[in-house]
Amino acid sequence: MIQLKNFINGEFLNPIQNQWLDNYNPSNGSVYGQLPNSCLKDVNFAYEAAKKAFESWSNTPIEKRSAILLKIASLIDDNLDRFAEAESKDNGKPISVAKRLDVPRAASNFRFFGHAITQFQSESHETKSEKTINYTLRHPLGVVGCISPWNLPLYLLTWKIAPALAAGNCVIAKPSEITPYTAFLLGEICNKAGLPKGVLNIIHGKGANAGQAIIEHVHIKAISFTGGTETGKIIARTAAPMFKKLSLELGGKNPNIIFADCDYEKMLISTVKSSFSNQGQICLCGSRIFVEASIFDRFKTDFIKCVSKLIVGPPSNKSTQIGALVSKAHYEKVLSFIDRVGSDGSKLLYGGKRVHVKDHEGGYYLTPTIVQVESNSCQLNQEEIFGPVVTIMPFESESKVLEMANDVKYGLSATVWTNNLKRSLFFSEHLECGIVWVNTWMQRDLRTPFGGVKSSGLGREGGFEILRFFTETKNICINYK
Ligand code: NDP
């Protein structure tokens, strides 16, 4: 049994009340370890450590902070296999995906913000006629909270921690209780890289306890949260009366719009990925596929053919493309959506079945699932499933597909496949979301703003946007007449 601990003030500690949670391996449903079931006392203890560390860390020269972040990045690279094995075991994702995507991206997050902070500038404005000069200072906020979900555990946790630390804040982080393992390993790496004690503290436990204690803490100045929209609402309700800064990256139900004039083969390969990567458990997955009517039948046949070739299997197999879903509860939630197929005129085209994997009988495996729907207003098109389930439906006109794409409460990302420049510009402007991909999917440049509109969230992370979020500005106006 692996026993994870909290990382507070550079030390690995048991939870103060000595309460523990089981940690499951979704590839076979077994318990393989325990993690702290932390409470308010653990959060308060971490806060004291972070508060003490803040004075020195916020005054540490940028070059030194940057060097520590770059060192963390290279130590993550050096430990690629160890991190990838832990991530795959915790989450059920194919080890190949953890090695190719999750762990390298976690290293890139530290590397990127280690560099970005050295280029982060403040503005100055001179008004000659009035003989004034304004300049803006950007101070770190103090102790901040970073709360992340289970789908890309280390990738998303470090996406928050790295800019917070780079900007000179001290952090209390809480990874998902479902996938805590890599966050635990990160503590060790931070000590090796020379990150001073108390600058980063990682608390494990339930969202409703440890997470809520972070949100409610009066002296934690800002919360960067990625997770579900309902949790986002709870966080906003709690934090708003305290005027905490909030960055909320929430759910999605992203449209993938395919026009007949697209580069068909490229679109097909990418659409398989945007539908089922990470078992469809990526907030950016294109789960509503709209296809121009003239190519709908061709697309349907080819898409089913490609998807039927995807290999569902144990995450540890190199050939596996679709691993296990993250937990029993999530598996049952996804299956409950599949059970509703047919009730509203929708039709199961492929998949939708439990997969029994030899020697992994207790695992949460599901065939990638394609459903044809009649209307965008059906539940399958309106609710976030967050699993390997996509819907397809034909459209006749630009105006109709734009209306359907926007007719959903979410607004995270959208993909458009077309070789018509005017159309791609028109859709890019009018789609209600924070990110549009044209003729590609999930190509990420860490300098770009990242986030959604409507129920997909509040604020932008990435690049200088998140460094601005993690700093407080103060403008100074000097008259030199
Ligand atoms: P949840 O909202 O359930 O949990 C996210 C994190 O919040 C977890 O660490 C959770 O802890 C914690 N949490 C839960 N309740 C509270 C609370 N009251 N106070 C503070 N923290 C709390 O999301 P999931 O983990 O289920 O992740 C899936 C969701 O995340 C999907 O909706 C997906 O779209 C979204 N997501 C959004 C992304 C984006 O960039 N917009 C990217 C990736 C995912 P615990 O696990 O212990 O409950």
XYZ file of C-alpha atoms and ligand atoms in Angstrom, residues 147-151 156 174-178 205-208 211-212 215 225-229 231 234-235 249-252 283 384 386 412 450 456, ligand 1:
84
model
C -7.509 23.570 -6.870
C -7.429 21.128 -9.762
C -9.434 18.197 -11.206
C -8.638 14.556 -11.971
C -8.593 14.472 -15.766
C -3.485 21.204 -14.603
C -5.302 20.747 -3.499
C -5.301 18.128 -6.234
C -8.369 15.966 -6.811
C -8.795 13.301 -4.148
C -9.237 10.836 -7.032
C -8.427 15.327 0.717
C -12.005 15.891 -0.220
C -13.160 18.967 -2.038
C -15.992 19.501 0.395
C -11.026 22.283 -0.681
C -13.794 24.217 0.991
C -11.895 28.660 -0.300
C -9.857 26.610 -9.792
C -10.365 24.099 -12.582
C -13.257 21.665 -12.288
C -16.971 21.277 -12.743
C -19.400 24.151 -13.224
C -18.340 23.296 -7.956
C -20.093 26.935 -4.847
C -16.634 28.482 -4.949
C -11.986 27.139 -15.534
C -15.144 25.050 -15.727
C -17.024 22.556 -17.875
C -17.522 22.466 -21.622
C -12.593 19.794 -21.106
C -21.481 17.666 -20.154
C -17.021 14.173 -19.907
C -15.171 26.885 -23.589
C -7.003 30.202 -21.963
C -17.432 27.522 -18.749
P -14.910 18.844 -9.511
O -15.505 20.188 -9.628
O -15.697 17.771 -8.874
O -13.549 18.904 -8.692
C -12.464 19.750 -9.036
C -11.622 20.005 -7.807
O -12.381 20.764 -6.878
C -11.211 18.733 -7.065
O -9.948 18.910 -6.492
C -12.288 18.647 -6.002
O -11.917 17.843 -4.927
C -12.420 20.102 -5.636
N -13.663 20.472 -4.958
C -14.870 19.836 -4.984
N -15.764 20.505 -4.208
C -15.112 21.583 -3.691
C -15.484 22.653 -2.827
N -16.706 22.754 -2.322
N -14.560 23.576 -2.513
C -13.325 23.499 -3.025
N -12.899 22.503 -3.826
C -13.785 21.566 -4.169
O -14.447 18.445 -10.971
P -13.847 17.064 -11.450
O -12.625 16.761 -10.644
O -14.957 16.084 -11.510
O -13.338 17.439 -12.915
C -14.127 17.373 -14.042
C -14.633 18.747 -14.428
O -13.558 19.623 -14.627
C -15.397 18.723 -15.731
O -16.563 19.488 -15.597
C -14.451 19.395 -16.703
O -15.077 20.032 -17.797
C -13.755 20.369 -15.823
N -12.491 20.773 -16.423
C -12.382 22.044 -16.929
C -11.221 22.450 -17.558
C -11.057 23.845 -18.082
O -9.919 24.239 -18.329
N -12.107 24.616 -18.259
C -10.087 21.508 -17.724
C -10.318 20.229 -17.144
C -11.485 19.870 -16.517
P -12.401 16.307 -4.898
O -11.818 15.638 -6.061
O -11.876 15.819 -3.625
O -13.910 16.357 -4.934
